[in-house]
Coordinates of C-alpha atoms in Angstrom, one line a residue:
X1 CA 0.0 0.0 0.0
X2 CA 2.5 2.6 1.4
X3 CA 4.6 1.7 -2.3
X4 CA 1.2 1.9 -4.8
X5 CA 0.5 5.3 -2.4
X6 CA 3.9 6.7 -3.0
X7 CA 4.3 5.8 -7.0
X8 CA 0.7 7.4 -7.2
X9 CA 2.1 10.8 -5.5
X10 CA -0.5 9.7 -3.0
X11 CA 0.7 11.9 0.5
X12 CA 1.5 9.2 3.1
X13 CA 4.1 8.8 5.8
X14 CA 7.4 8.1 5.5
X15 CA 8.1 4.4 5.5
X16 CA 10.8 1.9 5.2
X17 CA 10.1 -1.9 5.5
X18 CA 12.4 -4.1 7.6
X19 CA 14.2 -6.6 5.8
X20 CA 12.8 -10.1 5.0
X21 CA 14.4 -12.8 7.4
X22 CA 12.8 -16.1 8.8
X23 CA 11.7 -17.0 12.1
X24 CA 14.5 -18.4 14.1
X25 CA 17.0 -16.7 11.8
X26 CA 15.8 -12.8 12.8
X27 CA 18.5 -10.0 12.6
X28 CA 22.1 -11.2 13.8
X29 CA 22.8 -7.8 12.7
X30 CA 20.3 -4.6 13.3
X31 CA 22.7 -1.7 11.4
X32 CA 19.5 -1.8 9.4
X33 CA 17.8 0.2 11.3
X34 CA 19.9 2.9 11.3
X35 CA 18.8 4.8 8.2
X36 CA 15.2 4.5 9.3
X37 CA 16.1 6.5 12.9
X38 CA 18.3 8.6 11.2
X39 CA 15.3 9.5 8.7
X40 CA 12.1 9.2 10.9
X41 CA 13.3 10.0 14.5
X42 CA 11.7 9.4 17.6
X43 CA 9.2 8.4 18.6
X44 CA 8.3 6.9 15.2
X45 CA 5.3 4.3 14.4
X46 CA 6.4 0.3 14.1
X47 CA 3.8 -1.3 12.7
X48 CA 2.9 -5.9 11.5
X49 CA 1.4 -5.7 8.0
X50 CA -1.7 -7.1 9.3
X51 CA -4.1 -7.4 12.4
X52 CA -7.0 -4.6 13.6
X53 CA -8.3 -2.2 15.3
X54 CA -4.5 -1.1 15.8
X55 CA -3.6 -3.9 18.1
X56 CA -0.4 -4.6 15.8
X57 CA 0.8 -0.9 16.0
X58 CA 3.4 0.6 18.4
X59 CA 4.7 4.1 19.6
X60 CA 8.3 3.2 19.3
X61 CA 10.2 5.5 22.2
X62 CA 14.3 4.8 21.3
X63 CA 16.5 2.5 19.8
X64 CA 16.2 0.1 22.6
X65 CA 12.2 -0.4 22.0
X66 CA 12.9 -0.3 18.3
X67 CA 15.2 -3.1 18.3
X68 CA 13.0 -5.5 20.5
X69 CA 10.0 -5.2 18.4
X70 CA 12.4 -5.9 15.4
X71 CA 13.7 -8.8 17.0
X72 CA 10.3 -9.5 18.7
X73 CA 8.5 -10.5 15.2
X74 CA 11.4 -11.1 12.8
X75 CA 10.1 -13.2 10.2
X76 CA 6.5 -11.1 10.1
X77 CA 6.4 -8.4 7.2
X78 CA 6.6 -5.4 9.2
X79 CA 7.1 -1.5 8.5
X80 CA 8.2 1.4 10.2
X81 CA 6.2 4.9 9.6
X82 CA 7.1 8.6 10.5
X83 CA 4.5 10.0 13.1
X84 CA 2.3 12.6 12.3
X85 CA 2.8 14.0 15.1
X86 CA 0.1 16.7 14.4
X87 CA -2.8 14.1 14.1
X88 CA -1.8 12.3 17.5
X89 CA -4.8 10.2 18.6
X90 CA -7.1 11.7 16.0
X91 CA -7.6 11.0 12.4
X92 CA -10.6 10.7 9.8
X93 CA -11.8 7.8 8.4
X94 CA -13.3 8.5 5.2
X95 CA -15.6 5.6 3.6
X96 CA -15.5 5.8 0.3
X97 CA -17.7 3.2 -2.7
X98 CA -17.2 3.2 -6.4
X99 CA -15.1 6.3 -6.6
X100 CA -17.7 8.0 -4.1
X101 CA -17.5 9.2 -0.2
X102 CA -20.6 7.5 0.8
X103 CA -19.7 8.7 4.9
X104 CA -16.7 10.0 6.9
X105 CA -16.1 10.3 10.7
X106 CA -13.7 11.7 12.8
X107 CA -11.8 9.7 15.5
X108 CA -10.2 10.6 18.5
X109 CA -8.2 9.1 21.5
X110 CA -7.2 11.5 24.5
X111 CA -5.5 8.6 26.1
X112 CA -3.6 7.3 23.0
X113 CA -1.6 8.4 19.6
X114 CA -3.7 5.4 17.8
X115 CA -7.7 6.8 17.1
X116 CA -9.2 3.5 16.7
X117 CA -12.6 3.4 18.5
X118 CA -12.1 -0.1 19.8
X119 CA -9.1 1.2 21.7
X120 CA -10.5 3.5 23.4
X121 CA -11.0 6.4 20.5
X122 CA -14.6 8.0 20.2
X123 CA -15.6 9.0 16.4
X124 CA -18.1 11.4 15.4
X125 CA -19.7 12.2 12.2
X126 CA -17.5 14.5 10.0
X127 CA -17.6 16.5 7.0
X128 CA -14.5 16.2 5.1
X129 CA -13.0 18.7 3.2
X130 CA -12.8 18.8 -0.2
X131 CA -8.5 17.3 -0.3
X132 CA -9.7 15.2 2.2
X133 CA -12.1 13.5 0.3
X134 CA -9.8 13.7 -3.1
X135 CA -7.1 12.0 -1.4
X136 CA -9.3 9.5 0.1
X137 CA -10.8 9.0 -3.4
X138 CA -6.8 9.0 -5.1
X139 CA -6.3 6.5 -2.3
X140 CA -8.6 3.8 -3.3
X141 CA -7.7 4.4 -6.9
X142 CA -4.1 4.3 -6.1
X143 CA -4.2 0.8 -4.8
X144 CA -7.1 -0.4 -7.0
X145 CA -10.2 -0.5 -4.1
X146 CA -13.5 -0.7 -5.6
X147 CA -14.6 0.3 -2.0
X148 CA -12.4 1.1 1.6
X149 CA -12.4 2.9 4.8
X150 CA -9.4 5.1 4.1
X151 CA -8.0 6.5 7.5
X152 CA -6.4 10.2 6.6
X153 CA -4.4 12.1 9.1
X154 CA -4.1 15.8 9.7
X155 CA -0.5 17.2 8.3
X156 CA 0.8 20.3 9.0
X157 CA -1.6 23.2 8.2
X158 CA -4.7 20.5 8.0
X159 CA -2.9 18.7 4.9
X160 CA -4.5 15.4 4.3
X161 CA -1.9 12.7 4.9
X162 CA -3.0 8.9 3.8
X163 CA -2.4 6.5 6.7
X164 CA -4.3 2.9 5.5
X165 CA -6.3 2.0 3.0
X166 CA -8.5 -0.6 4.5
X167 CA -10.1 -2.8 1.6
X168 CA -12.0 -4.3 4.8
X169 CA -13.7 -2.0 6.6
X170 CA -15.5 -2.5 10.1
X171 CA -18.7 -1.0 9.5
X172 CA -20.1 -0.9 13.1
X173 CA -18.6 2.3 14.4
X174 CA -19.5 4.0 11.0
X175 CA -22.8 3.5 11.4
X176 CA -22.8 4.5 15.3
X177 CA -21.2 7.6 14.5
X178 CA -23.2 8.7 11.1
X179 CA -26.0 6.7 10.7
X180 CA -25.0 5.2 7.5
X181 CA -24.6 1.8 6.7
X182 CA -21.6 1.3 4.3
X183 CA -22.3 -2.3 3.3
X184 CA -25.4 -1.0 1.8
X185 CA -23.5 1.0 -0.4
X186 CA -21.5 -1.4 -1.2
X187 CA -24.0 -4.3 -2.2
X188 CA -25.7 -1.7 -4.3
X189 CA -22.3 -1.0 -6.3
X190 CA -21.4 -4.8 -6.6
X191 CA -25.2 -5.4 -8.2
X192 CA -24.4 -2.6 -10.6
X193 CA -21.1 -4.0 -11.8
X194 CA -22.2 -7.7 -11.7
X195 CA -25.3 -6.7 -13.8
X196 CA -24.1 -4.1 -16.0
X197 CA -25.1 -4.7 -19.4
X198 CA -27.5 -7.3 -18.5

């Protein structure tokens, strides 16, 4: 995602990926890291290429934390992200269906620099602005989603920022927070395309 965001001059974090090893080979040698620190500072994001609700994502603090989670799931595809650190705990997840925003709400987490409801976040419903949707809408395009829950942070000055494309969105806080039901949406489009030209 971060790659197909980035070739697509798609605004997103900084990222590098750690290198591909095996479990119960890891990192005999962490110099790796260094560029990353060097280019992202601390604290910086470290983040599995997988799981939900943010429950694979950590604040990373130093070099010491850095290089225990690196060692901690060597052999897991797993990436390390700049933090934004003018969205801490807030962000807005835009849904968007078909090249459409069907709904968007903002999320926010006194307690926490990850905005995710089940954490602990509370979301509201949000009107997006008019990048904000754009890149939510460039995001999906970028990465070829028919329909996602894009998650944009706030950059510097408001600038949208792309965090994760989710091509599996959790539609229950969505519809807490704006009434809408996304899957709806998304039935509709999949009828459309499925029976266009019938």
């Amino acid at each position: 995602t971060a790659l197909a965001l980035t070739e697509n001059k798609v605004k997103t974090p900084k990222t590098f990926f750690l290198p591909k090893t095996f479990e119960g080979v890891g990192y005999p040698d962490t110099a790796f890291l260094d560029k990353a620190e060097q280019a992202l500072g601390y604290p910086m994001v470290f983040k599995q290429a997988y799981g939900s609700f943010g429950k694979q994502v950590y604040l990373v603090e130093n070099r010491t934390r850095l290089e225990e989670l690196a060692r901690a799931f060597a052999g897991k595809d797993c990436l390390l992200q700049e933090l934004i650190r003018t969205s801490y705990g807030r962000d807005v997840r835009v849904n968007v269906v078909g090249g459409k925003v069907v709904c968007c709400m903002l999320r926010e987490n006194a307690n926490d620099f990850r905005s995710n409801v089940t954490g602990g976040g509370r979301a509201t419903r949000f009107t997006p602005s008019f990048a904000q949707e754009m890149a939510a809408i460039a995001a999906c395009e970028a990465v070829g989603a028919d329909f996602a829950g894009v998650d944009i942070l706030f950059g510097k000055m408001g600038e949208p920022i792309v965090c994760e494309v989710n091509s599996n969105p959790h539609f229950k806080s969505s519809i807490d927070a704006t009434g809408v039901d996304v899957s709806e949406y998304i039935m509709r489009y999949v009828v459309e395309r499925v029976c266009k030209g019938c």
